[in-house]
Short mmCIF file of C-alpha atoms and ligand atoms in Angstrom, two decimals:
data_model
loop_
_atom_site.label_atom_id
_atom_site.label_comp_id
_atom_site.label_asym_id
_atom_site.label_seq_id
_atom_site.Cartn_x
_atom_site.Cartn_y
_atom_site.Cartn_z
CA MET A 213 22.32 27.92 2.57
CA CYS A 214 25.65 26.25 1.66
CA MET A 215 25.59 22.45 1.60
CA SER A 216 27.90 22.01 4.59
CA LYS A 217 25.56 24.18 6.68
CA PHE A 218 22.62 22.14 5.42
CA GLY A 219 24.47 18.92 6.41
CA THR A 220 24.93 20.31 9.94
CA LEU A 221 21.24 21.13 10.06
CA LEU A 222 20.36 17.54 9.05
CA ASP A 223 22.70 16.23 11.77
CA ARG A 224 21.07 18.46 14.41
CA VAL A 225 17.55 17.22 13.59
CA ALA A 226 18.73 13.59 13.34
CA VAL A 227 20.44 13.52 16.75
CA GLY A 228 18.36 16.00 18.75
CA ASP A 229 15.85 14.73 21.32
CA ALA A 230 13.84 17.91 20.92
CA PRO A 231 14.77 19.56 17.63
CA ASP A 232 14.25 23.27 17.29
CA ILE A 233 11.19 24.21 15.26
CA SER A 234 13.24 26.60 13.13
CA ASP A 235 15.49 23.68 12.09
CA ILE A 236 12.45 21.62 11.09
CA VAL A 237 11.01 24.54 9.11
CA ALA A 238 14.35 24.98 7.31
CA LEU A 239 14.26 21.31 6.25
CA LEU A 240 10.66 21.63 5.07
CA ASP A 241 11.73 24.60 2.97
CA ALA A 242 14.56 22.73 1.21
CA SER A 243 14.76 22.75 -2.57
CA GLY A 244 17.18 21.66 -5.30
CA GLU A 245 20.27 19.90 -3.98
CA GLU A 246 19.19 20.54 -0.38
CA ALA A 247 16.00 18.57 -1.02
CA ASP A 248 18.07 15.78 -2.61
CA ALA A 249 20.27 15.67 0.52
CA LEU A 250 17.14 15.62 2.73
CA PHE A 251 15.68 12.63 0.85
CA ALA A 252 19.05 10.82 0.83
CA ARG A 253 19.42 11.20 4.61
CA ALA A 254 15.84 9.97 5.19
CA ASP A 255 16.50 6.97 2.93
CA GLU A 256 19.71 6.18 4.82
CA ILE A 257 17.89 6.25 8.17
CA ARG A 258 15.04 4.12 6.77
CA ARG A 259 17.60 1.54 5.60
CA ALA A 260 19.43 1.53 8.93
CA CYS A 261 16.14 0.95 10.81
CA PHE A 262 14.32 -1.50 8.52
CA GLY A 263 16.66 -2.68 5.79
CA ASP A 264 15.41 -2.77 2.20
CA GLY A 265 12.23 -4.81 2.76
CA ILE A 266 8.94 -3.04 2.10
CA LEU A 267 6.17 -4.22 4.44
CA LEU A 268 2.67 -4.84 3.10
CA ARG A 269 -0.48 -3.99 5.06
CA ALA A 270 -3.73 -5.19 3.48
CA ILE A 271 -6.42 -2.59 3.83
CA VAL A 272 -10.10 -3.55 4.04
CA GLU A 273 -12.42 -0.53 4.03
CA PHE A 274 -15.29 -2.34 5.67
CA SER A 275 -17.75 0.55 6.10
CA SER A 276 -18.30 3.94 4.47
CA ARG A 277 -20.76 5.08 7.11
CA CYS A 278 -19.64 8.14 9.03
CA SER A 279 -21.21 10.36 11.67
CA ARG A 280 -18.69 13.23 11.34
CA ASP A 281 -18.35 16.14 8.97
CA CYS A 282 -14.63 16.64 8.32
CA ALA A 283 -14.39 19.41 5.73
CA TYR A 284 -11.94 17.57 3.44
CA CYS A 285 -13.48 14.11 3.39
CA GLY A 286 -15.81 12.54 0.83
CA LEU A 287 -17.28 10.23 3.49
CA ARG A 288 -18.53 13.16 5.62
CA LYS A 289 -22.12 12.65 6.68
CA ALA A 290 -23.33 15.75 4.81
CA HIS A 291 -22.14 14.22 1.52
CA ARG A 292 -25.32 12.50 0.40
CA GLN A 293 -24.20 11.52 -3.09
CA ILE A 294 -22.16 8.48 -2.07
CA LYS A 295 -23.39 4.99 -1.47
CA ARG A 296 -23.04 3.91 2.17
CA TYR A 297 -22.25 0.29 3.01
CA ARG A 298 -21.01 -1.91 5.78
CA MET A 299 -19.49 -5.26 4.85
CA SER A 300 -20.74 -8.39 6.60
CA THR A 301 -18.51 -10.45 8.88
CA ALA A 302 -18.27 -13.13 6.19
CA GLU A 303 -17.19 -10.58 3.58
CA ILE A 304 -14.51 -9.13 5.89
CA LEU A 305 -13.18 -12.59 6.70
CA ALA A 306 -13.10 -13.53 3.01
CA SER A 307 -11.08 -10.38 2.21
CA THR A 308 -8.71 -11.09 5.09
CA LEU A 309 -8.18 -14.67 3.96
CA GLU A 310 -7.49 -13.44 0.44
CA ALA A 311 -4.76 -11.15 1.82
CA ALA A 312 -3.37 -14.00 3.92
CA ALA A 313 -3.27 -16.22 0.82
CA CYS A 314 -1.05 -13.57 -0.80
CA GLY A 315 1.36 -13.92 2.11
CA ILE A 316 0.37 -10.68 3.86
CA LYS A 317 0.46 -10.72 7.67
CA THR A 318 -1.34 -7.51 8.59
CA VAL A 319 -4.91 -6.51 7.88
CA VAL A 320 -6.07 -2.94 8.48
CA LEU A 321 -9.82 -2.71 9.12
CA GLN A 322 -10.82 0.84 8.28
CA SER A 323 -14.15 2.68 8.29
CA GLY A 324 -15.67 6.08 8.80
CA GLU A 325 -16.32 7.14 12.39
CA ASP A 326 -19.69 5.45 12.68
CA ASP A 327 -21.66 6.04 15.90
CA THR A 328 -23.91 3.07 15.08
CA LEU A 329 -21.01 0.60 14.94
CA ASP A 330 -21.58 -2.12 17.54
CA PRO A 331 -18.29 -2.64 19.43
CA SER A 332 -19.21 -6.27 20.20
CA TRP A 333 -19.71 -7.02 16.51
CA LEU A 334 -16.27 -5.64 15.65
CA ALA A 335 -14.75 -7.56 18.58
CA ASP A 336 -16.25 -10.77 17.13
CA VAL A 337 -14.76 -9.93 13.73
CA VAL A 338 -11.32 -9.40 15.29
CA ARG A 339 -11.59 -12.68 17.24
CA ALA A 340 -12.59 -14.55 14.09
CA ILE A 341 -9.59 -13.19 12.18
CA LYS A 342 -7.19 -13.98 15.01
CA SER A 343 -8.51 -17.51 15.50
CA GLY A 344 -8.28 -18.35 11.79
CA SER A 345 -4.89 -16.83 10.93
CA ASP A 346 -1.65 -15.46 12.36
CA MET A 347 -2.37 -11.98 11.01
CA ALA A 348 -1.83 -8.80 12.96
CA VAL A 349 -5.02 -6.72 13.10
CA THR A 350 -4.94 -2.95 12.86
CA LEU A 351 -8.13 -1.00 13.53
CA SER A 352 -8.86 2.45 12.13
CA VAL A 353 -12.41 3.36 13.10
CA GLY A 354 -11.97 6.73 14.79
CA GLU A 355 -12.67 8.11 18.25
CA LYS A 356 -14.49 5.63 20.47
CA PRO A 357 -15.10 5.19 24.21
CA GLN A 358 -12.30 3.64 26.24
CA GLU A 359 -14.45 0.54 26.85
CA ALA A 360 -14.65 -0.15 23.10
CA TYR A 361 -10.89 0.25 22.65
CA ALA A 362 -10.35 -2.10 25.61
CA LEU A 363 -12.83 -4.66 24.26
CA TRP A 364 -11.13 -4.78 20.85
CA ARG A 365 -7.71 -5.05 22.44
CA ARG A 366 -8.90 -8.02 24.54
CA ALA A 367 -10.33 -9.54 21.35
CA GLY A 368 -6.80 -9.49 19.91
CA ALA A 369 -6.46 -6.23 17.97
CA ASP A 370 -2.77 -5.35 17.82
CA ARG A 371 -2.62 -1.83 16.41
CA TYR A 372 -4.75 1.29 16.05
CA LEU A 373 -4.49 4.18 13.59
CA LEU A 374 -5.90 7.57 14.58
CA LYS A 375 -4.49 10.38 12.48
CA ILE A 376 -4.39 13.84 14.01
CA GLU A 377 -4.41 15.40 10.48
CA THR A 378 -3.17 18.76 11.85
CA THR A 379 -1.94 19.79 15.29
CA ASN A 380 -2.85 23.45 14.76
CA PRO A 381 -5.86 23.77 17.13
CA ALA A 382 -7.52 26.59 15.15
CA LEU A 383 -7.14 24.77 11.82
CA TYR A 384 -8.29 21.53 13.44
CA ARG A 385 -11.46 23.26 14.71
CA GLN A 386 -12.13 24.77 11.32
CA LEU A 387 -11.80 21.42 9.53
CA HIS A 388 -13.61 19.32 12.14
CA PRO A 389 -16.69 21.29 13.20
CA ASP A 390 -18.05 18.45 15.36
CA MET A 391 -14.79 17.27 16.91
CA ASP A 392 -12.35 18.30 19.60
CA ILE A 393 -8.56 18.05 19.35
CA ASP A 394 -8.16 17.42 23.10
CA ARG A 395 -10.52 14.47 22.88
CA ARG A 396 -8.45 13.07 20.01
CA MET A 397 -5.24 13.44 22.03
CA GLU A 398 -6.95 11.68 24.92
CA CYS A 399 -7.95 8.78 22.64
CA LEU A 400 -4.31 8.44 21.53
CA ARG A 401 -3.21 8.31 25.18
CA VAL A 402 -5.82 5.67 26.05
CA LEU A 403 -4.83 3.53 23.06
CA ARG A 404 -1.19 3.63 24.09
CA ASP A 405 -2.07 2.76 27.71
CA LEU A 406 -4.08 -0.24 26.49
CA GLY A 407 -0.98 -1.60 24.79
CA TYR A 408 -1.88 -0.98 21.16
CA GLN A 409 0.85 -0.16 18.66
CA VAL A 410 -0.42 3.31 17.85
CA GLY A 411 -0.30 5.22 14.59
CA SER A 412 -1.07 8.81 13.75
CA GLY A 413 -0.41 11.07 10.81
CA SER A 414 -1.19 14.25 8.95
CA ILE A 415 -2.50 15.81 5.78
CA VAL A 416 -0.11 18.09 3.88
CA GLY A 417 -1.39 21.01 1.83
CA LEU A 418 -4.55 21.81 3.76
CA PRO A 419 -5.88 25.27 2.93
CA GLY A 420 -4.42 27.74 5.42
CA GLN A 421 -1.70 25.35 6.66
CA THR A 422 1.79 26.85 7.14
CA LEU A 423 5.30 25.37 7.28
CA GLU A 424 5.25 26.07 11.03
CA ASP A 425 2.07 23.97 11.35
CA LEU A 426 3.74 21.09 9.51
CA ALA A 427 6.84 21.45 11.68
CA GLN A 428 4.65 21.28 14.81
CA ASP A 429 3.05 18.10 13.45
CA ILE A 430 6.50 16.52 13.14
CA LEU A 431 7.46 17.58 16.68
CA PHE A 432 4.18 16.05 17.88
CA PHE A 433 5.01 12.74 16.13
CA LYS A 434 8.40 12.75 17.80
CA ARG A 435 7.07 13.65 21.25
CA TYR A 436 4.44 10.90 21.18
CA ASP A 437 6.91 8.38 19.74
CA PHE A 438 4.27 6.80 17.49
CA ASP A 439 4.76 3.28 16.15
CA MET A 440 3.31 4.23 12.75
CA ILE A 441 2.97 7.58 10.96
CA GLY A 442 0.95 8.14 7.78
CA ILE A 443 1.52 11.30 5.78
CA GLY A 444 -0.51 12.11 2.69
CA PRO A 445 -1.49 15.06 0.52
CA PHE A 446 -4.71 17.01 0.75
CA ILE A 447 -6.79 16.02 -2.29
CA ALA A 448 -9.83 18.22 -2.89
CA HIS A 449 -13.10 16.31 -3.10
CA PRO A 450 -15.75 18.18 -5.12
CA GLY A 451 -18.52 17.03 -2.75
CA THR A 452 -16.98 18.81 0.25
CA PRO A 453 -16.67 22.44 1.39
CA LEU A 454 -13.01 22.40 0.26
CA GLY A 455 -13.86 21.07 -3.20
CA SER A 456 -12.58 24.08 -5.10
CA GLU A 457 -9.21 24.28 -3.31
CA GLY A 458 -5.97 23.09 -4.96
CA ASP A 459 -4.48 19.70 -4.08
CA GLY A 460 -1.42 19.43 -1.85
CA GLU A 461 1.91 19.43 -3.68
CA ILE A 462 3.87 16.21 -3.86
CA ASP A 463 7.20 17.95 -3.18
CA ALA A 464 5.83 19.30 0.09
CA VAL A 465 4.52 15.85 1.06
CA LEU A 466 7.91 14.26 0.34
CA ARG A 467 9.72 16.89 2.42
CA VAL A 468 7.37 16.29 5.37
CA LEU A 469 7.80 12.53 5.01
CA ALA A 470 11.61 12.75 4.83
CA THR A 471 11.90 15.24 7.70
CA THR A 472 9.62 13.06 9.83
CA ARG A 473 11.79 10.01 9.10
CA ILE A 474 14.93 11.94 10.09
CA ALA A 475 13.37 13.23 13.30
CA VAL A 476 11.52 10.10 14.50
CA LYS A 477 13.72 7.33 13.00
CA ASN A 478 12.03 3.96 13.45
CA ALA A 479 8.26 4.46 13.04
CA HIS A 480 6.65 2.49 10.22
CA MET A 481 5.71 4.98 7.49
CA PRO A 482 3.65 4.07 4.42
CA ALA A 483 3.89 5.42 0.92
CA THR A 484 0.18 6.20 1.21
CA THR A 485 -2.47 5.47 -1.40
CA ALA A 486 -3.16 9.22 -1.44
CA VAL A 487 0.46 9.82 -2.53
CA GLY A 488 -0.28 7.41 -5.36
CA SER A 489 -3.50 9.18 -6.29
CA LEU A 490 -2.29 12.65 -7.28
CA GLU A 491 -1.95 13.49 -10.99
CA GLU A 492 0.52 10.60 -11.13
CA ASP A 493 1.63 7.81 -8.80
CA HIS A 494 4.36 9.14 -6.49
CA ARG A 495 4.67 6.11 -4.22
CA LEU A 496 8.13 5.22 -5.54
CA ALA A 497 9.32 8.72 -4.70
CA ALA A 498 7.86 8.31 -1.18
CA LEU A 499 9.64 4.97 -0.77
CA LYS A 500 12.89 6.73 -1.69
CA ALA A 501 12.21 9.56 0.79
CA GLY A 502 11.83 7.48 3.96
CA ALA A 503 8.71 5.31 3.55
CA ASN A 504 8.94 1.56 4.27
CA VAL A 505 5.34 0.33 3.90
CA LEU A 506 2.81 -0.15 1.07
CA MET A 507 -0.90 -0.74 1.57
CA PRO A 508 -2.54 -2.98 -1.03
CA ASN A 509 -6.30 -2.61 -1.13
CA PHE A 510 -8.32 -5.75 -0.40
CA THR A 511 -11.73 -4.06 -0.21
CA PRO A 512 -13.89 -6.12 -2.57
CA GLN A 513 -16.06 -4.72 -5.33
CA PRO A 514 -18.55 -3.10 -5.40
CA TYR A 515 -17.57 -1.50 -2.09
CA ARG A 516 -14.12 -0.31 -3.13
CA GLN A 517 -15.44 2.34 -5.49
CA ALA A 518 -17.89 3.62 -2.86
CA TYR A 519 -15.15 4.33 -0.30
CA GLU A 520 -14.35 7.70 -1.78
CA ILE A 521 -12.50 9.73 0.86
CA TYR A 522 -10.94 11.69 -2.02
CA PRO A 523 -11.44 11.48 -5.79
CA HIS A 524 -9.26 9.67 -8.37
CA LYS A 525 -8.19 7.07 -5.83
CA ARG A 526 -5.71 4.61 -7.28
CA CYS A 527 -6.53 0.95 -7.98
CA LEU A 528 -10.31 1.31 -7.80
CA THR A 529 -11.07 -1.28 -10.44
CA GLU A 530 -8.32 -3.88 -9.92
CA VAL A 531 -9.16 -7.21 -8.32
CA SER A 532 -7.78 -7.48 -4.79
CA GLY A 533 -4.83 -9.83 -5.29
CA ALA A 534 -3.54 -7.80 -8.26
CA CYS A 535 -1.90 -5.23 -6.02
CA VAL A 536 0.69 -7.61 -4.61
CA PRO A 537 2.58 -8.45 -7.85
CA CYS A 538 2.36 -4.75 -8.72
CA MET A 539 4.04 -3.91 -5.42
CA GLU A 540 6.70 -6.57 -6.00
CA THR A 541 7.45 -4.80 -9.29
CA MET A 542 7.56 -1.39 -7.60
CA ALA A 543 9.97 -2.69 -4.98
CA SER A 544 12.35 -4.24 -7.50
CA ALA A 545 12.26 -1.09 -9.65
CA ILE A 546 14.12 0.68 -6.85
CA GLY A 547 16.39 -2.23 -5.88
CA ARG A 548 14.28 -3.27 -2.90
CA CYS A 549 12.07 -6.23 -2.08
CA VAL A 550 8.77 -6.98 -0.38
CA ASN A 551 9.04 -8.07 3.25
CA TYR A 552 6.25 -10.54 4.07
CA GLY A 553 6.82 -10.32 7.83
CA ARG A 554 4.23 -9.00 10.32
CA GLY A 555 6.19 -5.80 10.70
CA ASP A 556 5.44 -5.11 14.35
CA SER A 557 6.65 -1.91 15.90
CA LEU A 558 10.38 -1.66 16.50
CA LYS A 559 9.58 0.38 19.60
CA ILE A 560 7.86 -2.26 21.70
CA LYS A 561 8.28 -5.93 22.39
CA VAL A 562 5.28 -8.09 21.35
S1 LIG B 59 -12.12 11.83 7.94
FE1 LIG B 59 -12.99 10.05 8.97
S2 LIG B 59 -14.31 10.92 10.59
FE2 LIG B 59 -13.90 12.56 9.13
S3 LIG B 59 -15.65 12.51 7.73
FE3 LIG B 59 -14.00 11.23 6.82
S4 LIG B 59 -14.39 9.16 7.47
FE4 LIG B 59 -15.60 10.55 8.77
#
């Protein structure tokens, strides 16, 4: 395609309320100077929406227990070789305070989808964080009953992450033998109705996934107008049924990230830890292709090494606070800076 035609294509996806799937697929298929133009347009839109500040979200992986069996995930219940843990309230609060001391204003409490998790206990944790700091609290603990979501929201939780991973129903079924895509969609609807800032996201490079599937994921993100969207590569974990598959390719991840930015505009989008955990760290490339968030890990040792969703995860041995100066350096390497604001959604008033 000549570059002026490609520019028209970028314009159509950027301004269209309901872009055509064939246009999205064409962007996902870009290479060479087309790919450069795709990344440049995504970067321009990121700057127009958020400026040059990179938001930090402190992640605390408070429990590795999981009752599900997602085919790609090292925490799946059938994977018996990993150590399971759940941090105590005091440990979670200590990690949160450590992040706050670094100037970070969002903590993401993440765990496997644990059927034995007591909603009241997590509500108490959220209340304790909110009463002792001005931090925004994001929860990422999977599909739960409406009453639990409502309880946590009343306790003060601000945001909720529930990635769809893939919107292809057949692929979803294949990867999630004990889950149902309609139920997941329903959870997303409930979370939005309860007033959470809601995040979703996808995995790029799943075995059997096509460009059309990835394009449908992007149209889904646009339709649901998510506040946050996380996009990362598939990384094969040897302890899972997909252990012998190849990892997702970084170029494909960057094209999905950039096309999503162009289509959805002002959702917060991280340069995910998974992007940093391929054969080399590609988070700078993600920040230059539309991402505006980094997620320093504040899970304390020895738990951090046990939270092995995928292998070769970055920053497994660093002490918690070490990530922040590292991220300052990353930001300045590309002429940007760290934004220590709360970084609430641009889509809703809080
Ligand atoms: S992706 Fe989430 S729900 Fe699925 S096995 Fe891993 S931790 Fe559990």
